[in-house]
Short mmCIF file of C-alpha atoms and ligand atoms in Angstrom, two decimals:
data_model
loop_
_atom_site.label_atom_id
_atom_site.label_comp_id
_atom_site.label_asym_id
_atom_site.label_seq_id
_atom_site.Cartn_x
_atom_site.Cartn_y
_atom_site.Cartn_z
CA UNK O 1 4.12 -13.74 -19.48
CA UNK O 2 2.77 -11.18 -21.98
CA UNK O 3 -0.43 -9.39 -20.84
CA UNK O 4 -3.25 -8.64 -23.34
CA UNK O 5 -5.63 -5.98 -22.44
CA UNK O 6 -8.96 -7.10 -22.41
CA UNK O 7 -11.20 -5.16 -24.86
CA UNK O 8 -14.29 -3.19 -24.06
CA UNK O 9 -16.41 -5.98 -25.35
CA UNK O 10 -14.77 -8.46 -23.12
CA UNK O 11 -15.07 -6.42 -20.13
CA UNK O 12 -18.79 -5.60 -20.89
CA UNK O 13 -19.51 -9.31 -21.08
CA UNK O 14 -17.73 -10.22 -17.71
CA UNK O 15 -19.59 -7.48 -16.08
CA UNK O 16 -22.87 -8.60 -17.75
CA UNK O 17 -22.45 -12.27 -16.54
CA UNK O 18 -21.96 -10.69 -12.95
CA UNK O 19 -25.08 -8.58 -13.22
CA UNK O 20 -27.03 -11.79 -14.54
CA UNK O 21 -25.75 -13.60 -11.37
CA UNK O 22 -26.26 -10.71 -8.71
CA UNK O 23 -29.64 -11.47 -7.83
CA UNK O 24 -29.04 -15.27 -7.37
CA UNK O 25 -26.02 -14.76 -5.45
CA UNK O 26 -27.54 -12.05 -3.14
CA UNK O 27 -30.36 -14.49 -2.28
CA UNK O 28 -28.07 -17.39 -1.60
CA UNK O 29 -28.07 -19.09 1.76
CA UNK O 30 -25.37 -18.84 4.34
CA UNK O 31 -24.66 -22.65 3.58
CA UNK O 32 -24.20 -21.90 -0.21
CA UNK O 33 -21.75 -18.83 0.26
CA UNK O 34 -19.83 -20.71 2.99
CA UNK O 35 -19.39 -23.83 0.72
CA UNK O 36 -18.08 -21.59 -1.98
CA UNK O 37 -15.62 -19.68 0.42
CA UNK O 38 -14.38 -22.90 1.81
CA UNK O 39 -14.37 -24.61 -1.50
CA UNK O 40 -11.92 -21.63 -2.66
CA UNK O 41 -9.71 -21.97 0.44
CA UNK O 42 -9.29 -25.92 -0.35
CA UNK O 43 -8.64 -25.16 -3.95
CA UNK O 44 -6.03 -22.52 -2.97
CA UNK O 45 -4.16 -24.94 -0.61
CA UNK O 46 -4.41 -28.00 -3.25
CA UNK O 47 -2.66 -25.82 -5.83
CA UNK O 48 0.07 -24.49 -3.37
CA UNK O 49 2.90 -26.38 -4.99
CA UNK O 50 2.11 -24.76 -8.43
CA UNK O 51 0.80 -21.35 -7.19
CA UNK O 52 3.62 -20.54 -4.60
CA UNK O 53 6.57 -20.79 -7.30
CA UNK O 54 4.73 -19.07 -9.82
CA UNK O 55 4.17 -16.31 -7.37
CA UNK O 56 7.92 -16.26 -6.42
CA UNK O 57 8.98 -15.96 -10.16
CA UNK O 58 6.68 -12.91 -10.70
CA UNK O 59 7.16 -10.98 -7.35
CA UNK O 60 10.73 -12.09 -5.84
CA UNK O 61 8.95 -12.36 -2.44
CA UNK O 62 10.42 -15.69 -1.47
CA UNK O 63 8.49 -19.24 -0.74
CA UNK O 64 8.53 -18.74 3.09
CA UNK O 65 6.66 -15.40 2.97
CA UNK O 66 4.34 -16.72 -0.04
CA UNK O 67 3.44 -19.83 1.80
CA UNK O 68 2.48 -17.73 4.72
CA UNK O 69 0.49 -15.51 2.65
CA UNK O 70 -1.33 -18.37 0.96
CA UNK O 71 -2.02 -19.72 4.51
CA UNK O 72 -3.32 -16.32 5.57
CA UNK O 73 -5.64 -16.09 2.47
CA UNK O 74 -7.16 -19.43 2.89
CA UNK O 75 -7.66 -18.63 6.57
CA UNK O 76 -9.46 -15.39 5.72
CA UNK O 77 -11.72 -17.33 3.29
CA UNK O 78 -12.61 -19.74 5.83
CA UNK O 79 -13.10 -17.11 8.53
CA UNK O 80 -15.64 -15.30 6.19
CA UNK O 81 -17.47 -18.85 5.59
CA UNK O 82 -17.78 -19.01 9.47
CA UNK O 83 -19.01 -15.32 9.93
CA UNK O 84 -21.67 -16.00 7.20
CA UNK O 85 -22.98 -19.33 9.01
CA UNK O 86 -23.15 -17.09 12.31
CA UNK O 87 -25.51 -14.81 10.21
CA UNK O 88 -23.26 -11.48 9.95
CA UNK O 89 -24.58 -10.71 6.49
CA UNK O 90 -28.04 -11.20 7.57
CA UNK O 91 -27.85 -9.07 10.68
CA UNK O 92 -31.26 -6.97 10.93
CA UNK O 93 -33.03 -4.82 13.38
CA UNK O 94 -36.68 -5.69 14.14
CA UNK O 95 -38.47 -2.67 15.33
CA UNK O 96 -42.08 -3.54 15.82
CA UNK O 97 -44.99 -0.92 15.54
CA UNK O 98 -45.74 1.39 18.37
CA UNK O 99 -49.36 2.59 18.51
CA UNK O 100 -50.14 6.15 19.06
CA UNK O 101 -49.16 9.53 17.59
CA UNK O 102 -45.61 10.30 16.37
CA UNK O 103 -42.93 10.72 17.15
CA UNK O 104 -43.34 7.93 19.83
CA UNK O 105 -45.77 6.11 17.72
CA UNK O 106 -44.20 4.69 14.43
CA UNK O 107 -44.90 1.63 11.97
CA UNK O 108 -43.30 -1.68 12.18
CA UNK O 109 -39.67 -1.30 10.72
CA UNK O 110 -37.39 -3.92 9.68
CA UNK O 111 -33.88 -2.86 8.93
CA UNK O 112 -32.12 -5.48 6.91
CA UNK O 113 -29.12 -5.13 4.64
CA UNK O 114 -28.89 -5.55 0.67
CA UNK O 115 -25.78 -6.66 -1.01
CA UNK O 116 -24.66 -3.90 -3.52
CA UNK O 117 -24.29 -5.75 -6.44
CA UNK O 118 -21.25 -6.67 -8.68
CA UNK O 119 -18.03 -5.33 -7.21
CA UNK O 120 -14.97 -4.34 -9.05
CA UNK O 121 -12.01 -5.52 -7.12
CA UNK O 122 -8.34 -4.15 -7.96
CA UNK O 123 -5.67 -6.18 -6.68
CA UNK O 124 -2.43 -4.84 -5.41
CA UNK O 125 0.84 -6.11 -6.69
CA UNK O 126 2.51 -6.15 -3.19
CA UNK O 127 0.34 -9.22 -1.92
CA UNK O 128 -0.07 -11.72 -4.76
CA UNK O 129 -2.39 -13.64 -2.51
CA UNK O 130 -3.77 -11.81 0.25
CA UNK O 131 -4.71 -8.47 -1.62
CA UNK O 132 -5.05 -10.12 -4.93
CA UNK O 133 -7.54 -12.51 -6.75
CA UNK O 134 -9.06 -14.37 -3.98
CA UNK O 135 -7.69 -11.85 -1.29
CA UNK O 136 -9.67 -10.10 1.58
CA UNK O 137 -11.83 -7.83 -0.78
CA UNK O 138 -12.93 -10.87 -2.84
CA UNK O 139 -13.82 -12.93 0.31
CA UNK O 140 -15.82 -10.17 2.02
CA UNK O 141 -17.74 -9.04 -1.11
CA UNK O 142 -18.68 -12.96 -1.81
CA UNK O 143 -19.53 -13.31 1.76
CA UNK O 144 -21.90 -10.20 1.54
CA UNK O 145 -23.48 -11.70 -1.42
CA UNK O 146 -21.95 -9.57 -4.15
CA UNK O 147 -20.28 -11.11 -7.32
CA UNK O 148 -16.75 -9.91 -7.80
CA UNK O 149 -14.79 -8.95 -10.88
CA UNK O 150 -11.25 -8.89 -10.48
CA UNK O 151 -8.90 -6.44 -12.14
CA UNK O 152 -5.72 -8.62 -12.15
CA UNK O 153 -2.40 -6.65 -11.35
CA UNK O 154 -0.17 -6.66 -14.35
CA UNK O 155 2.98 -7.39 -11.80
CA UNK O 156 1.69 -11.14 -11.44
CA UNK O 157 -0.29 -11.91 -14.64
CA UNK O 158 0.33 -15.67 -14.47
CA UNK O 159 -0.57 -16.18 -10.95
CA UNK O 160 -3.45 -14.13 -11.51
CA UNK O 161 -4.74 -16.20 -14.37
CA UNK O 162 -3.92 -19.55 -12.78
CA UNK O 163 -5.79 -18.33 -9.37
CA UNK O 164 -8.75 -17.12 -11.41
CA UNK O 165 -8.89 -20.45 -13.41
CA UNK O 166 -9.01 -22.27 -10.02
CA UNK O 167 -11.93 -20.04 -8.71
CA UNK O 168 -13.88 -20.21 -11.84
CA UNK O 169 -13.64 -24.07 -11.41
CA UNK O 170 -14.85 -24.05 -7.75
CA UNK O 171 -17.58 -22.03 -9.03
CA UNK O 172 -18.78 -24.23 -11.77
CA UNK O 173 -18.20 -27.37 -9.79
CA UNK O 174 -20.58 -26.02 -7.06
CA UNK O 175 -23.25 -25.39 -9.61
CA UNK O 176 -23.17 -21.55 -9.19
CA UNK O 177 -23.69 -19.00 -12.05
CA UNK O 178 -20.50 -18.27 -13.81
CA UNK O 179 -20.85 -14.63 -13.19
CA UNK O 180 -20.19 -14.95 -9.51
CA UNK O 181 -16.61 -14.65 -10.14
CA UNK O 182 -14.87 -12.72 -13.08
CA UNK O 183 -11.51 -11.57 -14.19
CA UNK O 184 -10.36 -8.52 -16.36
CA UNK O 185 -6.86 -8.06 -17.10
CA UNK O 186 -4.58 -5.49 -18.89
CA UNK O 187 -1.57 -3.19 -18.07
CA UNK O 188 -3.40 -0.26 -19.50
CA UNK O 189 -5.37 1.80 -17.20
CA UNK O 190 -8.18 2.06 -19.65
CA UNK O 191 -9.07 -1.31 -18.48
CA UNK O 192 -9.79 -0.30 -15.01
CA UNK O 193 -11.25 2.72 -16.11
CA UNK O 194 -13.65 1.09 -18.30
CA UNK O 195 -14.56 -1.49 -15.68
CA UNK O 196 -15.30 1.23 -12.94
CA UNK O 197 -17.42 3.26 -15.47
CA UNK O 198 -19.59 0.26 -16.34
CA UNK O 199 -23.29 0.98 -15.17
CA UNK O 200 -23.63 -2.28 -13.74
CA UNK O 201 -20.77 -2.11 -11.40
CA UNK O 202 -22.07 -1.35 -7.93
CA UNK O 203 -19.04 -0.60 -5.91
CA UNK O 204 -15.28 -0.71 -6.03
CA UNK O 205 -12.52 -2.18 -3.86
CA UNK O 206 -9.13 -0.88 -4.45
CA UNK O 207 -5.99 -1.51 -2.91
CA UNK O 208 -2.77 0.06 -4.17
CA UNK O 209 -1.00 3.40 -4.60
CA UNK O 210 -2.61 6.74 -3.60
CA UNK O 211 -2.12 7.96 -7.16
CA UNK O 212 -4.03 4.98 -8.81
CA UNK O 213 -6.42 5.13 -6.03
CA UNK O 214 -7.18 8.68 -6.29
CA UNK O 215 -7.36 8.58 -10.17
CA UNK O 216 -10.03 5.63 -9.89
CA UNK O 217 -12.09 7.26 -7.12
CA UNK O 218 -12.49 10.39 -9.40
CA UNK O 219 -13.74 8.09 -12.27
CA UNK O 220 -16.22 6.41 -9.67
CA UNK O 221 -17.34 9.76 -8.72
CA UNK O 222 -17.86 11.17 -12.21
CA UNK O 223 -20.22 8.53 -13.47
CA UNK O 224 -23.71 9.68 -13.99
CA UNK O 225 -24.57 7.65 -10.85
CA UNK O 226 -21.57 7.77 -8.52
CA UNK O 227 -20.65 4.46 -6.62
CA UNK O 228 -18.91 3.71 -3.28
CA UNK O 229 -15.19 3.46 -3.90
CA UNK O 230 -13.19 1.63 -0.96
CA UNK O 231 -9.68 2.33 -1.51
CA UNK O 232 -6.79 1.38 0.66
CA UNK O 233 -3.96 3.45 -0.32
CA UNK O 234 -0.32 4.22 0.64
CA UNK O 235 0.49 5.00 4.40
CA UNK O 236 3.67 6.54 6.19
CA UNK O 237 2.78 4.58 9.68
CA UNK O 238 4.57 6.84 12.23
CA UNK O 239 6.28 5.30 15.14
CA UNK O 240 6.67 7.52 18.27
CA UNK O 241 9.10 6.33 20.91
CA UNK O 242 9.33 7.92 24.16
CA UNK O 243 12.89 8.29 25.76
CA UNK O 244 12.20 6.09 28.92
CA UNK O 245 11.32 3.07 26.66
CA UNK O 246 14.38 3.90 24.56
CA UNK O 247 16.50 3.97 27.48
CA UNK O 248 15.32 0.54 28.79
CA UNK O 249 14.87 -1.26 25.58
CA UNK O 250 16.59 0.72 22.74
CA UNK O 251 18.92 -1.86 21.01
CA UNK O 252 16.13 -4.55 21.08
CA UNK O 253 13.59 -2.13 19.78
CA UNK O 254 16.23 -0.82 17.12
CA UNK O 255 16.77 -4.49 15.74
CA UNK O 256 13.06 -5.00 15.66
CA UNK O 257 12.11 -1.82 14.00
CA UNK O 258 14.94 -2.29 11.39
CA UNK O 259 13.49 -5.93 10.59
CA UNK O 260 9.99 -4.11 9.91
CA UNK O 261 11.31 -1.32 8.03
CA UNK O 262 13.19 -3.81 5.56
CA UNK O 263 10.62 -6.81 5.79
CA UNK O 264 9.72 -7.57 2.14
CA UNK O 265 12.00 -5.00 1.03
CA UNK O 266 9.63 -2.36 2.67
CA UNK O 267 6.88 -3.17 0.50
CA UNK O 268 3.94 -3.19 2.93
CA UNK O 269 1.24 -0.62 3.32
CA UNK O 270 1.85 -0.91 6.82
CA UNK O 271 5.81 -0.47 6.66
CA UNK O 272 7.14 2.19 9.19
CA UNK O 273 8.12 5.22 7.27
CA UNK O 274 8.51 7.94 10.14
CA UNK O 275 10.15 7.53 13.42
CA UNK O 276 9.12 10.27 15.87
CA UNK O 277 11.71 10.82 18.67
CA UNK O 278 12.03 13.25 21.47
CA UNK O 279 15.36 15.14 21.79
CA UNK O 280 17.10 12.99 24.64
CA UNK O 281 20.31 11.03 24.72
CA UNK O 282 18.22 7.72 24.76
CA UNK O 283 16.85 8.79 21.51
CA UNK O 284 20.48 9.54 19.99
CA UNK O 285 21.54 5.96 20.75
CA UNK O 286 18.50 4.66 19.65
CA UNK O 287 18.99 6.31 16.15
CA UNK O 288 22.72 5.03 16.15
CA UNK O 289 21.43 1.37 16.84
CA UNK O 290 18.76 1.86 14.08
CA UNK O 291 21.23 3.11 11.51
CA UNK O 292 23.70 0.33 12.39
CA UNK O 293 21.03 -2.40 11.94
CA UNK O 294 19.58 -0.85 8.60
CA UNK O 295 23.31 -0.53 7.42
CA UNK O 296 23.56 -4.28 7.98
CA UNK O 297 20.19 -5.34 6.16
CA UNK O 298 20.08 -6.82 2.73
CA UNK O 299 16.73 -6.61 1.33
CA UNK O 300 15.87 -8.50 -1.75
CA UNK O 301 14.74 -6.96 -5.10
CA UNK O 302 11.70 -5.01 -5.25
CA UNK O 303 8.45 -6.23 -7.19
CA UNK O 304 8.91 -4.25 -10.46
CA UNK O 305 11.33 -2.12 -12.11
CA UNK O 306 8.59 0.64 -11.80
CA UNK O 307 8.34 0.39 -7.98
CA UNK O 308 12.48 0.56 -7.95
CA UNK O 309 12.10 3.87 -9.85
CA UNK O 310 9.45 5.21 -7.60
CA UNK O 311 11.71 4.17 -4.36
CA UNK O 312 14.81 5.95 -6.05
CA UNK O 313 12.70 9.00 -6.71
CA UNK O 314 11.40 9.11 -3.18
CA UNK O 315 14.67 9.08 -1.34
CA UNK O 316 16.04 11.51 -4.15
CA UNK O 317 13.07 13.84 -2.98
CA UNK O 318 14.34 13.50 0.64
CA UNK O 319 18.01 14.32 -0.48
CA UNK O 320 16.70 17.38 -2.11
CA UNK O 321 14.82 18.79 0.79
CA UNK O 322 16.87 21.41 3.03
CA UNK O 323 17.17 20.25 6.51
CA UNK O 324 16.99 16.33 5.77
CA UNK O 325 20.41 14.69 6.32
CA UNK O 326 21.29 10.91 5.60
CA UNK O 327 22.43 8.70 8.67
CA UNK O 328 22.38 5.80 6.03
CA UNK O 329 22.51 6.96 2.77
CA UNK O 330 20.64 5.06 -0.11
CA UNK O 331 22.81 3.21 -2.77
CA UNK O 332 22.78 4.20 -6.35
CA UNK O 333 19.56 4.31 -8.34
CA UNK O 334 18.61 0.69 -9.71
CA UNK O 335 19.08 -0.28 -13.17
CA UNK O 336 16.46 -2.91 -13.43
CA UNK O 337 16.01 -5.95 -10.99
CA UNK O 338 18.63 -5.09 -8.64
CA UNK O 339 17.87 -4.71 -4.68
CA UNK O 340 17.93 -1.51 -3.15
CA UNK O 341 19.92 -0.71 0.12
CA UNK O 342 18.03 0.52 3.12
CA UNK O 343 18.13 4.35 3.81
CA UNK O 344 17.62 6.28 6.81
CA UNK O 345 17.17 10.14 7.09
CA UNK O 346 16.87 12.66 9.89
CA UNK O 347 15.07 15.81 10.11
CA UNK O 348 13.33 17.95 12.66
CA UNK O 349 9.57 18.53 13.57
CA UNK O 350 9.57 21.85 12.24
CA UNK O 351 10.96 20.80 8.74
CA UNK O 352 8.88 17.81 8.55
CA UNK O 353 5.39 19.83 9.38
CA UNK O 354 6.36 22.63 7.00
CA UNK O 355 7.26 20.29 4.18
CA UNK O 356 4.06 18.43 2.81
CA UNK O 357 6.37 16.30 0.14
CA UNK O 358 7.84 14.68 3.29
CA UNK O 359 4.49 13.22 4.42
CA UNK O 360 4.25 11.27 1.24
CA UNK O 361 4.82 7.54 1.34
CA UNK O 362 8.29 6.34 0.23
CA UNK O 363 7.46 2.49 -0.79
CA UNK O 364 10.49 0.64 0.14
CA UNK O 365 13.06 -0.07 2.70
CA UNK O 366 13.45 3.81 4.01
CA UNK O 367 12.56 5.68 7.01
CA UNK O 368 12.65 9.21 8.01
CA UNK O 369 13.70 10.12 11.85
CA UNK O 370 11.77 13.08 13.00
CA UNK O 371 13.28 14.80 16.11
CA UNK O 372 10.72 16.57 18.18
CA UNK O 373 11.52 19.04 21.17
CA UNK O 374 8.39 18.21 23.22
CA UNK O 375 5.42 15.90 23.22
CA UNK O 376 3.40 18.74 21.87
CA UNK O 377 5.69 19.05 18.83
CA UNK O 378 5.47 15.09 18.38
CA UNK O 379 1.80 15.22 18.42
CA UNK O 380 1.89 18.06 15.88
CA UNK O 381 4.01 15.55 13.67
CA UNK O 382 0.96 13.26 13.86
CA UNK O 383 -1.53 15.86 12.94
CA UNK O 384 0.60 16.95 10.08
CA UNK O 385 0.43 13.58 8.81
CA UNK O 386 -3.31 13.71 8.76
CA UNK O 387 -4.07 10.22 7.78
CA UNK O 388 -2.30 6.85 8.32
CA UNK O 389 -3.11 3.12 8.65
CA UNK O 390 -1.25 2.79 11.79
CA UNK O 391 0.49 4.89 14.54
CA UNK O 392 2.71 3.08 16.89
CA UNK O 393 3.38 4.55 20.40
CA UNK O 394 6.10 3.06 22.38
CA UNK O 395 6.08 4.28 25.98
CA UNK O 396 2.50 5.47 26.56
CA UNK O 397 1.98 2.97 29.66
CA UNK O 398 1.18 5.31 32.22
CA UNK O 399 -1.76 7.54 32.33
CA UNK O 400 -0.24 11.06 32.30
CA UNK O 401 -0.91 14.25 30.24
CA UNK O 402 1.93 13.24 27.56
CA UNK O 403 0.40 9.78 27.16
CA UNK O 404 -3.19 11.17 26.65
CA UNK O 405 -2.05 13.96 24.26
CA UNK O 406 -0.14 11.35 22.17
CA UNK O 407 -2.93 8.55 22.11
CA UNK O 408 -5.42 11.39 21.27
CA UNK O 409 -3.29 12.66 18.35
CA UNK O 410 -2.65 8.92 17.17
CA UNK O 411 -6.32 8.14 17.28
CA UNK O 412 -7.17 11.19 15.15
CA UNK O 413 -4.70 10.15 12.54
CA UNK O 414 -4.86 6.23 12.31
CA UNK O 415 -7.22 3.41 12.25
CA UNK O 416 -4.92 1.39 14.24
CA UNK O 417 -3.00 2.26 17.00
CA UNK O 418 -0.33 -0.07 18.45
CA UNK O 419 1.18 0.29 21.99
CA UNK O 420 3.80 -2.64 21.39
CA UNK O 421 5.71 -4.24 18.40
CA UNK O 422 5.65 -2.95 14.93
CA UNK O 423 2.82 -2.22 12.44
CA UNK O 424 3.93 -4.78 10.06
CA UNK O 425 1.57 -7.86 10.12
CA UNK O 426 -2.15 -7.15 10.19
CA UNK O 427 -4.49 -9.80 12.03
CA UNK O 428 -7.53 -11.08 10.24
CA UNK O 429 -10.11 -11.06 13.13
CA UNK O 430 -12.94 -9.21 14.59
CA UNK O 431 -11.43 -6.36 16.22
CA UNK O 432 -9.15 -5.37 13.18
CA UNK O 433 -9.31 -1.97 11.71
CA UNK O 434 -7.47 -1.53 8.40
CA UNK O 435 -8.24 1.83 6.97
CA UNK O 436 -7.32 5.30 8.18
CA UNK O 437 -8.08 8.93 7.21
CA UNK O 438 -7.35 10.28 3.92
CA UNK O 439 -4.70 9.80 2.18
CA UNK O 440 -4.36 6.03 3.73
CA UNK O 441 -7.75 5.24 2.61
CA UNK O 442 -10.80 6.77 1.02
CA UNK O 443 -13.28 5.37 3.51
CA UNK O 444 -11.91 5.79 7.00
CA UNK O 445 -15.22 4.39 8.47
CA UNK O 446 -14.66 1.15 6.78
CA UNK O 447 -11.88 -1.59 7.09
CA UNK O 448 -10.46 -3.83 4.55
CA UNK O 449 -9.32 -6.42 6.77
CA UNK O 450 -11.20 -8.33 9.28
CA UNK O 451 -14.64 -9.80 9.28
CA UNK O 452 -16.25 -6.34 9.45
CA UNK O 453 -14.79 -5.80 6.01
CA UNK O 454 -17.97 -7.42 4.69
CA UNK O 455 -20.12 -4.50 5.87
CA UNK O 456 -18.98 -2.35 3.08
CA UNK O 457 -20.74 -4.30 0.52
CA UNK O 458 -24.12 -4.36 2.35
CA UNK O 459 -26.54 -1.30 2.04
CA UNK O 460 -29.13 -0.82 4.67
CA UNK O 461 -32.77 -0.85 3.79
CA UNK O 462 -35.75 -0.25 6.08
CA UNK O 463 -38.92 -2.52 5.26
CA UNK O 464 -41.70 -0.53 6.63
CA UNK O 465 -44.82 -2.76 7.72
CA UNK O 466 -43.26 -5.63 5.50
CA UNK O 467 -45.66 -8.72 5.09
CA UNK O 468 -44.96 -11.70 7.20
CA UNK O 469 -43.48 -13.71 4.51
CA UNK O 470 -40.67 -11.08 3.99
CA UNK O 471 -40.31 -10.56 7.98
CA UNK O 472 -39.72 -14.48 8.11
CA UNK O 473 -36.73 -14.45 5.61
CA UNK O 474 -34.52 -13.40 8.82
CA UNK O 475 -32.73 -10.63 6.95
CA UNK O 476 -31.87 -12.65 4.02
CA UNK O 477 -32.42 -10.78 0.44
CA UNK O 478 -35.20 -12.52 -1.49
P1 NAP I 501 -0.96 0.49 -8.16
O1 NAP I 501 0.21 0.63 -8.87
O2 NAP I 501 -1.89 1.72 -7.81
O3 NAP I 501 -1.97 -0.56 -8.69
C1 NAP I 501 -3.14 -1.02 -8.10
C2 NAP I 501 -4.29 -1.21 -9.30
O4 NAP I 501 -4.52 0.06 -9.80
C3 NAP I 501 -3.56 -1.85 -10.45
O5 NAP I 501 -4.67 -2.81 -11.00
C4 NAP I 501 -3.35 -0.84 -11.45
O6 NAP I 501 -3.64 -1.31 -12.69
C5 NAP I 501 -4.47 0.20 -11.17
N1 NAP I 501 -4.20 1.43 -11.38
C6 NAP I 501 -3.11 2.18 -10.89
N2 NAP I 501 -3.35 3.57 -11.31
C7 NAP I 501 -4.42 3.71 -12.04
C8 NAP I 501 -4.96 4.66 -12.88
N3 NAP I 501 -4.21 5.87 -12.85
N4 NAP I 501 -6.16 4.39 -13.50
C9 NAP I 501 -6.58 3.03 -13.45
N5 NAP I 501 -6.26 2.13 -12.70
C10 NAP I 501 -4.96 2.20 -12.27
O7 NAP I 501 -0.22 -0.04 -6.56
P2 NAP I 501 0.58 -1.19 -6.39
O8 NAP I 501 1.93 -0.78 -6.98
O9 NAP I 501 -0.13 -2.69 -6.94
O10 NAP I 501 0.69 -1.28 -4.87
C11 NAP I 501 1.61 -0.54 -4.05
C12 NAP I 501 0.76 0.44 -2.98
O11 NAP I 501 -0.40 -0.05 -2.80
C13 NAP I 501 1.63 1.09 -2.17
O12 NAP I 501 1.23 2.34 -2.26
C14 NAP I 501 1.16 0.37 -0.90
O13 NAP I 501 1.20 1.17 0.23
C15 NAP I 501 -0.43 0.23 -1.15
N6 NAP I 501 -0.99 -0.98 -0.45
C16 NAP I 501 -1.98 -0.67 0.35
C17 NAP I 501 -2.57 -1.42 1.14
C18 NAP I 501 -3.69 -1.08 2.09
O14 NAP I 501 -4.31 -2.11 2.56
N7 NAP I 501 -3.97 -0.07 2.44
C19 NAP I 501 -2.10 -2.99 0.85
C20 NAP I 501 -1.27 -3.18 -0.11
C21 NAP I 501 -0.61 -2.19 -0.74
P3 NAP I 501 -2.32 -0.77 -13.84
O15 NAP I 501 -1.04 -1.49 -13.33
O16 NAP I 501 -2.93 -1.58 -15.08
O17 NAP I 501 -2.40 0.80 -13.95
#
């Protein structure tokens, strides 16, 4: 499908509609918001037979994965509906007046939360449903009481339009202002930049590359009135495996890890990109088994020729780094829609720590084994990475100094620390934290997955000596 960039005038009109709907949507009841979120989930499911083939044509991700992703997206919309009904966006702190002199004495304070206003939401290419038009950012912003303007991803334009049309239909059928949901599209960065610069946009939710996120964050910060920029960016997701666990379960873990590295052709923000192993014969055997499993894997084509070119450039960067050797060499660079073959490289902790270019995400089916001489050196590798969505620790089950050192380094580095399994697969639930220190996200204190994602779009306001009618609203904006 050809993509026509929306003009500045079209973008302005879409934002104006959102701004016009903002007060109404902020003041909407739990029942109204929940009805919209459930209506969107139902519409998505009802259109499955149209949407999934469309998504498959544009993404190559396959019907099994895409059906599962649609299910997850509908589950997520319904989950936010349930949390709204439970009162999450209206949670407030009622702090009655205390007589007497300050600091002990104070006026009555009611701490409530105000929806930020229209949110610009940038879709990612690698989740055509779950991080796109009706994905987690849209669901959580709507639940919080904010209108959403989606910036569609040019990698799946037909799916984007079909999903947006469906959403607009639900908004209309429920008698809500049309501006509650809007879409802008275009393959030129100017479209997204104009959207972020618009004075009526109150916040940005972004999922995508480090480069794109950093550029748009700079735009958000350069506005006369800067706005929050919630960017979920790339991540290299280290897996640290201690020798004892590899000695006990090495072959099974190698198969599991190879599956995670090549899942959806490695195109997950949580794909394991660095495997940290201590010098030990069990680690050597594990690398052999991992190399064999990766050598047998045959991933499908990547999402776009541009992503394939980035993958080829990423593995070429590894190849050009002194001290990095191939265990499974990548195939020839792509010439279009052809699938890449997996790659596995090996280096030392000293080389990795001293080479910042090795800390960058290589998006696709490739991983770098980093050999460490000690637990301290393994922890130093995590510290050199600095920020990641996840760290996986295999073999930290006993409370000893080494486990503590690794857990400490992992918690300082990542938003989610796993002690079993692999990082691909992010549960949508209350306890989830999806977002880590820079460069994996721009706001490590927030999450873009799970019910707490709603909190990003709610700004606290203290109402001092509020009149009775305002107190009576129970935290709901007026
Ligand atoms: P992308 O190319 O950065 O695209 C994301 C959005 O940003 C698109 O709408 C794109 O629009 C826009 N964009 C990119 N560069 C821009 C710029 N300089 N100025 C203005 N707008 C810009 O990312 P992607 O290729 O879709 O996704 C792959 C990346 O996303 C990977 O790095 C992956 O790890 C990451 N990701 C992260 C998460 C997470 O939760 N942390 C989830 C999924 C994916 P245009 O295409 O029009 O430029």
